[in-house]
C-alpha cells in the first residue's frame, strides 16, 4: 500500500499534493502503513480514503484499488446510510466503536453480511480541529460464521433429541438438571414439561428417588464412563398410581472441548411389553411343567407329521425306549403287536384331519409286561392353519381294564349259569300253561304274566351273553338274503302289540333284497324302538323311516322324548354306559346300543344318534346293500 500511495498522483484528488498535507495526516499515514492491523483514514469533508495492507482484504475483489483516494461516500455507497452519521459524529469529535457490527458490503460482486470489531476515532489537525476519521478494524465475519454454524449445529442437535423416536434427555451439572427432554422422555417419566424442566431430575421426578439411579448418574458424571442397562425395572407414576415398568437405557457423559464433563445424555426405551410377554411365556411354561408333573400318566409331544422329536423323558422312562428308538415313528414299536396297526391307522387319520386323538392300546412298559393305556392327544395348530405339534397323554388304565375284565367274566359265567335253569323254568311254565283249566281266568293270567317275565329275563340274559361273545369275538352271524321291508313291518307289528302306549308310524320302503343276519338286524331295530318308547314316556308316537339310496339303506327311529345331552352322545354306544340323568328313572343295563353298534359295524354300516334334550332323539343306521357278507 506504501508503494501505491507514493505512486498516486494526489494532485488530482481532494487531498492535493502530499507536500501540502497537514502534519497529523502525514504522521497517521506513516503509523498506519507500519501497522499490521487493518487501518483506514477518511480525510476531510470528502472522507478521502487511505488504507494499509491490513485493511486491504475488507475491500474484497471489486473495491480496491479504486478506493484509494476516493470518497467513502462512493466506495461504501451501499452502507453510507448506516455509517454517515457515525462519520459525521467523529468529525465533531465523538469516537465510536462496536464489536461484531454487521454491515452488508458489496465487495465481491454481491451483497454479503460482514461483521467487524471496529472503532472510529477523530484525527486532529495541529489547530485542534478534526481533519478526518481513523478507522481501526478487525473483520470478524469468519468467527461469526463459525459461531452461527455452532449455534445452528446446537439447534439441530437439540431438535434431533426432541424429535428422536426414543426417549432422550440431557442432564446438566452435578445435580442432573433437566436441560432438554423430548416428549417420549416426558411420557416415560409420566410428567409434564413444566414439572421437570430446569430442575434436578430427582426434584422434578421424586418417584425415581432411591431406586439406584442417583448413584448411576453420579458415577457417569464423575467417571465419564458410558453406562448401558437392559430391562431395568423402575417404578414411575402412571395414571395416578405407581407402576413398575422396564427400560433399556444408556447414560453417556457430555464432554466440553476442554475434556470436562458438563452433563449426561440419556436415551431410554420402554421395554415393559416385551418383558411382560416374556414373563408370561415363562409363567405359562412353568404352568405347563407343573401340569406335566400333575397329570396321572405321561406326557409327550409329537411334531406336526406325527413323529416323536427330541427328548421325551416321560416316554423314555415309561417304555424304556432309548432316544434313538423312539425318534420318528419308532415309538410305535413299544405298542403291543396286536394293537400297533390299529393305532397307526387311527393316528394317521387324526394327523390328516387334525382332530383330537382318543385311543386305547397296550404298551410295553419298562421292566414289566404290556399294560393298557388310554391316550388323548391334542393338535396345536399354527395361525396359518398348519399343524405345529401334538401334545398327548398316556394314562395307565390297566387296573380298570382288569376290573372290567373280571366283571365281564363274572357276568359271562353268571349268565351262562342262569341260562339253563331259566330255560327249564320256561319249558315247565309253558307246560303249566297248557295243562291249566281254560275256565280258570285268574290262574291263566298269572301263568301268562309269569311267562312274560321269564321271557324278558331270557332276553336280558341273552343280551348279557351277547356282550361276552362280542368280547371274545364269538358273536355268530347267520347271513342270508332277505326282504328288509318285511322284516321292518313284522318288527313294528310285534313291538306295537306289547306297547299300546305309543303308535309306531312307519314310512318309506326298501325294494331290494338285503344280505345280512336278519335276526341280528331285527334285534337292532327292536332295541331302537324299545328305547324310543321307553325314553319318551309322555309322547304318543314313534316314527320309523326306511329309505334306499343307490347302494345304501338308511333306517331312522325318531322319538319326541327326553333327549340326550351333547356330551353324552358319543358315549351311549359304550358298554354299560347309561346316561346318568336317565338312570334313576329308567331301567336298563346299558348294553343294547353297545350290541347294536357291534352288529351294524359287522354289516359294514354305521350307527349314530342326533338329539336335543327335551325335544327327542333320532337314531340312524345305514347298511350297504351289496356288502360281500355272503362271500
Ligand atoms: P339301556 O338299557 O340303558 O336303555 P342302551 O344301550 O339301549 O341301554 O342305551 C344306553 C343309554 O342311552 C340309555 O341308558 C339312555 O340313557 C340312552 N338312550 C338310548 N336311547 C335313548 C333315547 N331314544 N332317548 C334318550 N336316551 C336314550
XYZ file of C-alpha atoms and ligand atoms in Angstrom:
658
model
C 0.000 0.000 0.000
C 3.026 2.279 0.678
C 4.071 1.919 -2.935
C 0.569 2.550 -4.229
C 0.212 5.633 -2.044
C 3.569 7.009 -3.170
C 2.833 6.307 -6.827
C -0.549 8.012 -6.685
C -0.903 11.410 -8.365
C -2.562 13.073 -5.395
C -2.739 16.474 -7.081
C -5.792 15.319 -8.951
C -7.545 14.303 -5.707
C -9.386 16.168 -2.954
C -6.281 15.842 -0.737
C -3.990 17.597 -3.189
C -0.206 17.266 -3.281
C 1.176 15.351 -0.247
C 3.668 18.141 0.304
C 0.742 20.255 1.383
C -0.872 17.602 3.664
C -1.287 18.538 7.282
C 1.384 17.145 9.604
C -1.082 14.992 11.551
C -2.272 13.300 8.375
C 1.292 12.520 7.314
C 2.091 11.105 10.769
C -1.064 8.984 10.812
C -0.375 7.613 7.304
C 3.137 6.633 8.375
C 1.847 4.947 11.570
C -0.862 3.207 9.644
C 1.421 1.775 6.973
C 3.607 0.250 9.653
C 0.709 -1.342 11.489
C -0.210 -4.976 10.766
C -3.850 -4.427 11.822
C -6.437 -3.096 9.432
C -6.399 0.710 9.490
C -8.091 3.249 7.291
C -8.254 7.005 7.144
C -11.135 9.015 5.714
C -9.840 12.588 5.424
C -11.619 15.860 5.046
C -15.155 16.675 4.129
C -14.959 14.310 1.196
C -13.787 11.464 3.500
C -10.980 10.705 1.057
C -9.669 7.212 1.775
C -6.165 5.956 2.531
C -5.673 2.444 3.969
C -2.992 -0.099 4.781
C -2.312 -3.690 3.788
C -4.215 -4.976 6.840
C -7.337 -3.191 5.627
C -6.950 -4.325 2.048
C -8.977 -7.651 2.329
C -12.003 -5.759 3.647
C -12.313 -4.155 0.220
C -12.758 -7.512 -1.443
C -12.231 -8.103 -5.134
C -14.043 -5.088 -6.531
C -13.392 -2.038 -4.309
C -9.548 -1.984 -4.423
C -7.558 -0.251 -5.814
C -10.177 2.241 -6.913
C -10.948 3.016 -3.246
C -7.554 4.705 -2.727
C -8.058 8.483 -2.738
C -11.776 8.034 -3.449
C -14.536 9.315 -1.127
C -16.023 6.910 1.415
C -19.424 8.009 0.160
C -18.623 6.500 -3.224
C -16.685 3.382 -2.218
C -19.132 2.401 0.510
C -22.277 3.797 -1.061
C -24.236 0.636 -0.054
C -23.676 1.277 3.668
C -23.296 5.023 3.659
C -26.742 5.485 5.182
C -25.546 3.434 8.157
C -22.121 4.949 8.751
C -22.672 8.519 7.625
C -23.956 9.757 10.970
C -21.140 7.979 12.798
C -18.544 9.603 10.480
C -20.195 12.969 10.954
C -20.167 12.415 14.717
C -16.448 11.631 14.625
C -15.841 14.855 12.678
C -17.463 16.598 15.629
C -15.047 14.864 17.965
C -17.141 11.844 19.019
C -15.407 8.487 18.788
C -17.458 5.307 18.410
C -16.733 1.586 18.393
C -18.692 -1.641 18.156
C -17.910 -5.326 18.422
C -19.288 -7.716 15.752
C -21.062 -4.998 13.893
C -22.853 -6.168 10.782
C -22.515 -4.299 7.507
C -23.979 -5.587 4.241
C -20.988 -4.974 1.906
C -20.950 -5.372 -1.841
C -17.246 -6.077 -2.336
C -17.183 -9.255 -4.425
C -19.959 -8.597 -6.907
C -22.765 -9.410 -4.462
C -24.072 -8.157 -1.129
C -22.816 -10.162 1.847
C -23.289 -9.829 5.580
C -19.914 -8.846 7.016
C -19.042 -8.487 10.701
C -16.435 -6.193 12.191
C -14.971 -5.188 15.525
C -14.172 -1.542 14.809
C -13.579 1.896 16.201
C -13.944 5.255 14.506
C -11.857 7.969 16.111
C -11.080 11.548 15.184
C -7.646 12.660 13.810
C -6.996 16.189 14.916
C -5.018 18.753 12.957
C -2.456 20.995 14.675
C -5.139 23.623 15.148
C -7.228 21.178 17.142
C -9.892 20.769 14.515
C -10.859 17.276 13.420
C -9.361 16.611 9.998
C -10.560 13.088 9.413
C -11.703 9.703 10.696
C -9.315 6.942 11.729
C -10.845 3.512 11.393
C -9.222 0.542 13.100
C -10.921 -2.660 12.223
C -10.773 -6.422 12.523
C -13.125 -8.381 10.316
C -14.984 -10.994 12.388
C -17.160 -12.448 9.643
C -15.419 -15.818 9.789
C -15.543 -16.021 13.566
C -19.197 -15.003 13.422
C -19.824 -17.673 10.761
C -18.275 -20.306 12.982
C -20.410 -19.124 15.859
C -23.552 -19.252 13.732
C -22.626 -22.688 12.468
C -22.097 -23.831 16.057
C -25.411 -22.331 17.094
C -27.177 -23.992 14.201
C -25.494 -27.252 14.917
C -26.569 -26.984 18.556
C -30.100 -26.261 17.474
C -30.016 -29.231 15.128
C -28.684 -31.374 17.951
C -31.463 -30.274 20.267
C -34.009 -30.794 17.509
C -32.670 -34.259 16.917
C -33.198 -35.033 20.564
C -36.655 -33.512 20.582
C -37.728 -35.426 17.516
C -35.982 -38.707 18.295
C -38.266 -41.740 18.195
C -36.904 -42.912 21.556
C -36.905 -41.117 24.896
C -33.927 -38.741 25.149
C -32.855 -36.038 27.521
C -29.861 -34.059 28.701
C -28.966 -33.558 32.322
C -26.659 -30.653 33.112
C -24.332 -30.270 36.031
C -23.693 -32.439 39.031
C -27.285 -32.126 40.213
C -28.523 -33.535 36.901
C -30.725 -30.635 35.978
C -33.057 -31.470 33.086
C -31.973 -29.205 30.230
C -33.745 -30.857 27.335
C -36.233 -33.719 27.352
C -38.310 -34.860 24.422
C -41.976 -35.848 24.542
C -41.090 -39.534 24.690
C -38.977 -38.962 27.788
C -41.698 -36.876 29.456
C -44.130 -39.666 28.648
C -41.781 -42.251 30.152
C -41.416 -40.181 33.317
C -45.175 -39.609 33.430
C -44.602 -35.851 33.847
C -45.419 -32.562 32.154
C -42.538 -30.437 30.833
C -43.065 -27.700 33.431
C -42.797 -30.222 36.273
C -39.278 -31.322 35.365
C -37.568 -28.805 33.058
C -34.642 -26.829 34.525
C -34.825 -28.744 37.787
C -32.786 -31.573 39.169
C -34.393 -34.760 37.886
C -34.870 -36.086 41.398
C -36.705 -32.908 42.347
C -38.941 -32.996 39.269
C -39.395 -36.743 39.458
C -39.136 -37.615 43.176
C -40.725 -41.001 42.398
C -37.427 -42.058 40.795
C -35.510 -41.460 44.017
C -33.908 -44.290 45.956
C -34.098 -46.736 43.081
C -30.383 -46.609 42.423
C -30.450 -44.018 39.647
C -28.726 -41.295 41.705
C -25.641 -43.479 42.049
C -25.667 -44.432 38.379
C -25.906 -40.824 37.181
C -23.248 -39.661 39.678
C -20.919 -42.400 38.517
C -21.257 -41.480 34.843
C -20.865 -37.793 35.719
C -17.682 -38.326 37.684
C -16.060 -41.140 35.697
C -17.189 -40.174 32.193
C -17.830 -43.840 31.516
C -20.828 -44.791 29.446
C -23.454 -46.933 31.202
C -25.726 -49.373 29.377
C -28.572 -51.076 31.254
C -31.106 -53.592 30.000
C -34.568 -54.364 31.302
C -34.006 -52.273 34.421
C -37.221 -52.161 36.484
C -38.249 -48.689 37.591
C -41.330 -47.576 39.476
C -42.856 -44.457 37.971
C -46.150 -42.618 38.140
C -48.764 -43.945 35.731
C -52.356 -42.660 35.710
C -52.143 -41.543 39.308
C -50.591 -44.809 40.537
C -47.057 -46.090 40.928
C -46.286 -48.738 38.344
C -43.205 -50.795 37.610
C -42.004 -50.567 34.063
C -38.885 -51.963 32.402
C -36.421 -49.823 30.436
C -33.295 -50.287 28.379
C -31.171 -47.167 28.737
C -27.815 -45.555 28.040
C -26.207 -42.770 30.082
C -23.306 -41.078 28.308
C -21.191 -38.218 29.589
C -21.260 -34.926 27.662
C -17.736 -33.565 27.458
C -16.761 -29.993 26.665
C -13.846 -29.112 24.343
C -11.574 -28.917 27.370
C -12.490 -32.506 28.318
C -14.560 -31.546 31.347
C -17.860 -33.338 31.851
C -20.740 -30.893 31.873
C -23.696 -33.226 31.737
C -25.184 -36.545 30.712
C -27.207 -37.537 27.721
C -29.744 -40.244 28.483
C -31.511 -42.441 25.945
C -34.208 -44.840 27.099
C -36.612 -47.350 25.568
C -39.627 -48.696 27.421
C -39.470 -52.480 27.010
C -42.199 -53.322 29.525
C -44.367 -55.052 26.948
C -41.575 -57.300 25.728
C -40.504 -58.145 29.282
C -44.120 -58.796 30.265
C -44.658 -61.017 27.216
C -41.536 -62.983 28.079
C -42.581 -63.305 31.699
C -45.994 -64.539 30.570
C -44.317 -67.174 28.413
C -42.063 -68.188 31.288
C -45.048 -68.468 33.592
C -47.031 -70.451 31.077
C -44.015 -72.708 30.564
C -43.886 -73.180 34.338
C -47.588 -73.991 34.429
C -47.069 -76.449 31.587
C -44.227 -78.114 33.510
C -46.442 -78.280 36.621
C -49.262 -79.732 34.529
C -46.891 -82.393 33.204
C -45.969 -83.336 36.746
C -49.564 -83.158 37.959
C -51.179 -85.369 35.325
C -51.599 -89.003 36.033
C -49.841 -90.621 33.190
C -47.032 -89.438 30.985
C -46.937 -86.540 28.622
C -45.278 -86.469 25.231
C -45.152 -84.238 22.203
C -45.035 -85.169 18.542
C -44.287 -82.892 15.617
C -46.901 -81.910 13.025
C -46.098 -85.052 10.977
C -46.897 -87.266 13.957
C -43.260 -88.116 14.653
C -41.542 -88.015 18.002
C -38.770 -85.474 18.005
C -36.177 -84.519 20.599
C -36.050 -85.617 24.223
C -39.221 -87.286 25.557
C -38.267 -88.098 29.146
C -41.767 -89.303 30.120
C -41.972 -91.691 27.193
C -38.425 -92.950 27.709
C -38.944 -93.727 31.396
C -42.320 -95.380 30.742
C -41.312 -97.626 27.857
C -37.577 -97.903 28.401
C -37.056 -96.986 24.735
C -33.815 -95.127 24.072
C -33.698 -91.729 22.397
C -32.795 -93.318 19.054
C -35.502 -95.944 19.422
C -38.466 -93.644 19.859
C -37.494 -90.944 17.340
C -39.719 -90.581 14.251
C -42.287 -93.377 14.280
C -40.061 -95.582 16.459
C -42.497 -95.064 19.343
C -44.925 -97.445 17.602
C -42.554 -100.345 18.337
C -43.495 -100.113 22.026
C -47.131 -100.935 21.219
C -48.499 -104.467 21.512
C -48.219 -106.110 18.060
C -51.996 -106.754 18.008
C -52.744 -103.079 18.623
C -49.939 -101.460 16.599
C -51.587 -101.363 13.172
C -54.927 -100.154 14.540
C -53.104 -97.441 16.467
C -51.152 -96.301 13.399
C -54.259 -96.248 11.196
C -56.166 -94.194 13.709
C -53.170 -91.944 14.436
C -52.545 -91.204 10.753
C -56.211 -90.354 10.325
C -56.043 -87.947 13.272
C -52.881 -86.312 11.827
C -54.593 -85.941 8.445
C -57.767 -84.493 9.919
C -56.045 -82.595 12.778
C -58.601 -83.906 15.214
C -58.158 -84.849 18.846
C -56.820 -88.386 19.030
C -58.547 -90.693 21.513
C -57.460 -94.295 21.692
C -56.706 -97.254 23.904
C -53.910 -99.733 23.419
C -51.412 -101.908 25.203
C -47.903 -100.648 25.661
C -44.749 -102.480 26.683
C -43.786 -100.936 29.993
C -40.144 -100.911 31.080
C -39.328 -103.899 33.317
C -42.960 -105.085 33.082
C -45.220 -106.679 30.512
C -47.847 -104.972 28.404
C -50.276 -102.656 30.133
C -53.406 -100.937 28.861
C -53.278 -97.172 28.327
C -55.840 -94.648 27.273
C -54.422 -91.940 25.030
C -55.590 -88.449 24.406
C -53.600 -86.166 22.116
C -54.448 -82.649 21.085
C -53.205 -80.985 17.880
C -51.713 -77.483 18.195
C -52.364 -75.508 15.047
C -50.356 -72.501 13.797
C -52.137 -69.238 12.938
C -51.741 -70.155 9.243
C -53.663 -73.378 9.836
C -50.666 -75.708 9.574
C -50.161 -78.338 12.254
C -47.385 -77.378 14.671
C -47.298 -80.240 17.127
C -49.246 -82.713 19.196
C -49.428 -82.838 22.953
C -50.525 -86.213 24.210
C -51.030 -88.074 27.461
C -50.821 -91.814 28.051
C -52.785 -92.789 31.188
C -52.424 -96.248 32.647
C -55.866 -97.918 32.736
C -54.639 -101.465 33.276
C -56.245 -101.776 36.726
C -59.555 -100.508 35.400
C -59.278 -102.896 32.446
C -58.557 -105.792 34.793
C -61.587 -104.880 36.910
C -63.723 -104.657 33.761
C -62.445 -107.999 32.552
C -63.279 -109.563 35.892
C -66.732 -108.034 35.758
C -67.209 -109.261 32.195
C -66.045 -112.703 33.197
C -68.387 -112.794 36.171
C -71.336 -111.624 34.061
C -70.469 -114.185 31.437
C -70.283 -117.058 33.932
C -73.386 -115.902 35.832
C -75.484 -115.585 32.702
C -74.357 -118.988 31.492
C -75.230 -120.488 34.853
C -78.666 -118.815 34.814
C -79.431 -119.752 31.246
C -80.007 -123.494 31.912
C -82.384 -123.287 34.910
C -84.201 -120.445 33.153
C -84.717 -122.493 30.001
C -86.043 -125.307 32.186
C -88.337 -122.921 34.091
C -89.628 -121.548 30.799
C -90.389 -125.069 29.490
C -92.236 -126.002 32.690
C -94.195 -122.739 32.597
C -95.285 -123.455 29.027
C -96.358 -126.924 30.044
C -98.183 -125.486 33.073
C -99.998 -123.028 30.793
C -101.117 -125.867 28.529
C -102.374 -128.004 31.427
C -104.426 -125.234 33.040
C -108.186 -125.254 33.013
C -109.257 -122.719 30.367
C -112.029 -121.540 32.620
C -109.751 -120.591 35.454
C -109.170 -116.961 34.306
C -107.013 -115.880 37.272
C -104.679 -118.904 37.012
C -104.315 -118.331 33.222
C -103.495 -114.649 33.783
C -100.839 -115.474 36.406
C -99.281 -118.077 34.147
C -99.226 -115.632 31.207
C -97.604 -112.904 33.335
C -95.019 -115.376 34.647
C -94.268 -116.409 31.051
C -93.800 -112.767 30.006
C -91.390 -112.104 32.872
C -89.427 -115.246 32.168
C -89.223 -114.229 28.500
C -87.950 -110.767 29.462
C -85.390 -112.389 31.779
C -84.412 -114.682 28.948
C -83.880 -111.688 26.662
C -81.732 -109.938 29.262
C -79.583 -113.000 29.774
C -79.361 -113.349 26.017
C -78.036 -109.772 25.792
C -75.513 -110.390 28.553
C -74.317 -113.494 26.738
C -74.039 -111.442 23.557
C -71.772 -108.985 25.345
C -69.416 -111.709 26.455
C -69.467 -113.206 22.955
C -68.557 -109.819 21.500
C -65.704 -109.538 23.982
C -64.358 -112.897 22.882
C -65.061 -112.142 19.206
C -67.532 -115.041 19.093
C -70.821 -113.403 18.214
C -72.069 -115.614 15.395
C -73.825 -114.289 12.336
C -76.236 -116.215 10.204
C -76.018 -114.457 6.848
C -78.905 -114.787 4.415
C -80.569 -112.614 1.795
C -83.960 -111.380 2.925
C -86.713 -108.835 2.355
C -85.772 -105.904 4.552
C -89.152 -104.194 4.243
C -90.991 -107.262 5.575
C -88.559 -107.615 8.443
C -89.244 -103.974 9.493
C -93.022 -104.414 9.169
C -93.150 -107.544 11.308
C -90.843 -105.986 13.942
C -93.051 -102.893 14.129
C -96.159 -105.111 14.470
C -94.607 -107.160 17.288
C -93.480 -104.133 19.291
C -96.798 -102.403 18.716
C -98.580 -105.404 20.281
C -96.668 -105.102 23.528
C -96.553 -101.275 23.611
C -100.083 -99.902 23.472
C -98.961 -96.529 24.908
C -97.342 -95.399 21.631
C -98.312 -95.565 17.977
C -95.432 -96.651 15.781
C -95.649 -94.925 12.411
C -93.622 -96.471 9.664
C -92.892 -94.770 6.348
C -90.713 -95.437 3.316
C -89.700 -98.641 1.637
C -86.712 -100.714 0.608
C -87.197 -102.623 -2.614
C -84.032 -104.639 -2.972
C -83.211 -107.735 -1.010
C -80.621 -107.249 1.685
C -77.824 -109.568 2.700
C -77.168 -109.925 6.389
C -78.159 -111.567 9.640
C -81.912 -110.967 9.691
C -82.358 -111.780 13.394
C -79.445 -109.629 14.474
C -80.636 -106.671 12.388
C -84.115 -107.180 13.830
C -82.520 -107.153 17.279
C -81.096 -103.693 16.453
C -84.474 -102.347 15.302
C -86.204 -103.812 18.374
C -83.630 -102.190 20.602
C -84.010 -98.787 18.941
C -87.817 -98.981 19.037
C -87.908 -100.111 22.668
C -85.561 -97.274 23.627
C -87.647 -94.747 21.661
C -90.753 -95.843 23.559
C -89.028 -96.179 26.928
C -87.345 -92.728 26.772
C -90.455 -90.836 25.582
C -92.980 -91.646 28.327
C -95.097 -88.574 27.618
C -95.220 -88.965 23.837
C -97.837 -90.709 21.774
C -95.910 -91.758 18.679
C -92.611 -93.059 17.440
C -91.529 -92.852 13.783
C -89.641 -95.409 11.772
C -88.448 -94.328 8.362
C -86.611 -96.526 5.895
C -85.239 -95.491 2.565
C -82.955 -96.804 -0.119
C -80.402 -94.606 -1.813
C -78.422 -96.281 -4.574
C -76.493 -98.992 -2.787
C -77.390 -97.912 0.708
C -80.256 -98.353 3.142
C -80.925 -95.815 5.825
C -83.153 -96.526 8.819
C -84.136 -93.896 11.329
C -86.078 -94.235 14.582
C -87.346 -90.953 15.878
C -88.964 -90.123 19.211
C -90.034 -86.903 20.888
C -88.794 -87.899 24.313
C -86.304 -86.674 26.908
C -83.367 -86.476 24.520
C -79.638 -86.869 25.211
C -77.153 -84.139 26.165
C -74.459 -83.423 23.592
C -71.581 -84.583 25.802
C -73.223 -87.981 26.301
C -73.975 -88.624 22.629
C -70.651 -90.237 21.811
C -70.686 -92.408 24.949
C -74.073 -94.090 24.721
C -72.655 -96.794 22.417
C -70.085 -97.808 25.051
C -70.529 -100.982 27.045
C -72.608 -100.496 30.240
C -72.913 -96.775 29.594
C -76.132 -95.226 30.782
C -76.784 -91.518 30.752
C -76.605 -90.578 34.403
C -79.671 -88.327 34.405
C -81.778 -91.135 32.927
C -80.530 -93.982 35.081
C -82.718 -93.190 38.105
C -85.966 -93.055 36.153
C -85.485 -95.784 33.547
C -84.395 -99.366 33.954
C -81.767 -100.893 31.770
C -78.293 -102.396 31.621
C -76.675 -100.034 29.155
C -75.751 -102.776 26.704
C -78.468 -102.620 24.000
C -76.765 -99.892 21.989
C -73.363 -101.471 22.501
C -74.589 -104.704 20.913
C -76.445 -102.817 18.168
C -73.302 -100.858 17.308
C -71.301 -104.055 17.038
C -73.942 -105.687 14.799
C -74.166 -102.709 12.442
C -70.387 -102.477 12.258
C -70.168 -106.141 11.318
C -72.570 -105.359 8.473
C -70.174 -102.584 7.327
C -72.739 -99.966 8.274
C -72.808 -97.019 10.657
C -74.978 -96.281 13.673
C -75.290 -92.805 15.166
C -77.705 -90.556 17.006
C -78.839 -86.970 16.857
C -80.621 -85.496 19.813
C -81.684 -82.442 21.710
C -82.501 -82.503 25.409
C -86.265 -82.194 25.959
C -87.053 -82.449 22.255
C -86.270 -86.061 21.446
C -83.734 -88.243 19.675
C -83.317 -89.830 16.275
C -81.172 -92.917 15.862
C -79.915 -93.731 12.386
C -78.185 -96.660 10.844
C -77.072 -97.262 7.314
C -76.290 -100.557 5.618
C -74.657 -101.207 2.271
C -76.873 -103.485 0.157
C -74.014 -105.342 -1.530
C -71.791 -105.892 1.437
C -69.966 -109.081 0.382
C -71.024 -110.701 3.636
C -72.001 -113.893 1.865
C -68.510 -114.425 0.442
P -80.392 -99.068 28.335
O -80.646 -100.492 28.663
O -79.882 -98.300 29.472
O -81.520 -98.435 27.621
P -78.916 -98.755 25.832
O -77.571 -99.268 25.472
O -80.036 -99.169 24.953
O -79.151 -99.170 27.360
O -78.857 -97.195 25.878
C -77.786 -96.567 26.529
C -78.242 -95.251 27.130
O -78.548 -94.333 26.077
C -79.518 -95.319 27.904
O -79.257 -95.644 29.263
C -80.131 -93.966 27.752
O -79.604 -93.121 28.746
C -79.628 -93.506 26.397
N -80.657 -93.649 25.352
C -80.792 -94.639 24.458
N -81.841 -94.417 23.645
C -82.381 -93.236 24.002
C -83.479 -92.431 23.529
N -84.227 -92.822 22.488
N -83.733 -91.262 24.171
C -82.976 -90.890 25.202
N -81.934 -91.584 25.694
C -81.623 -92.740 25.103
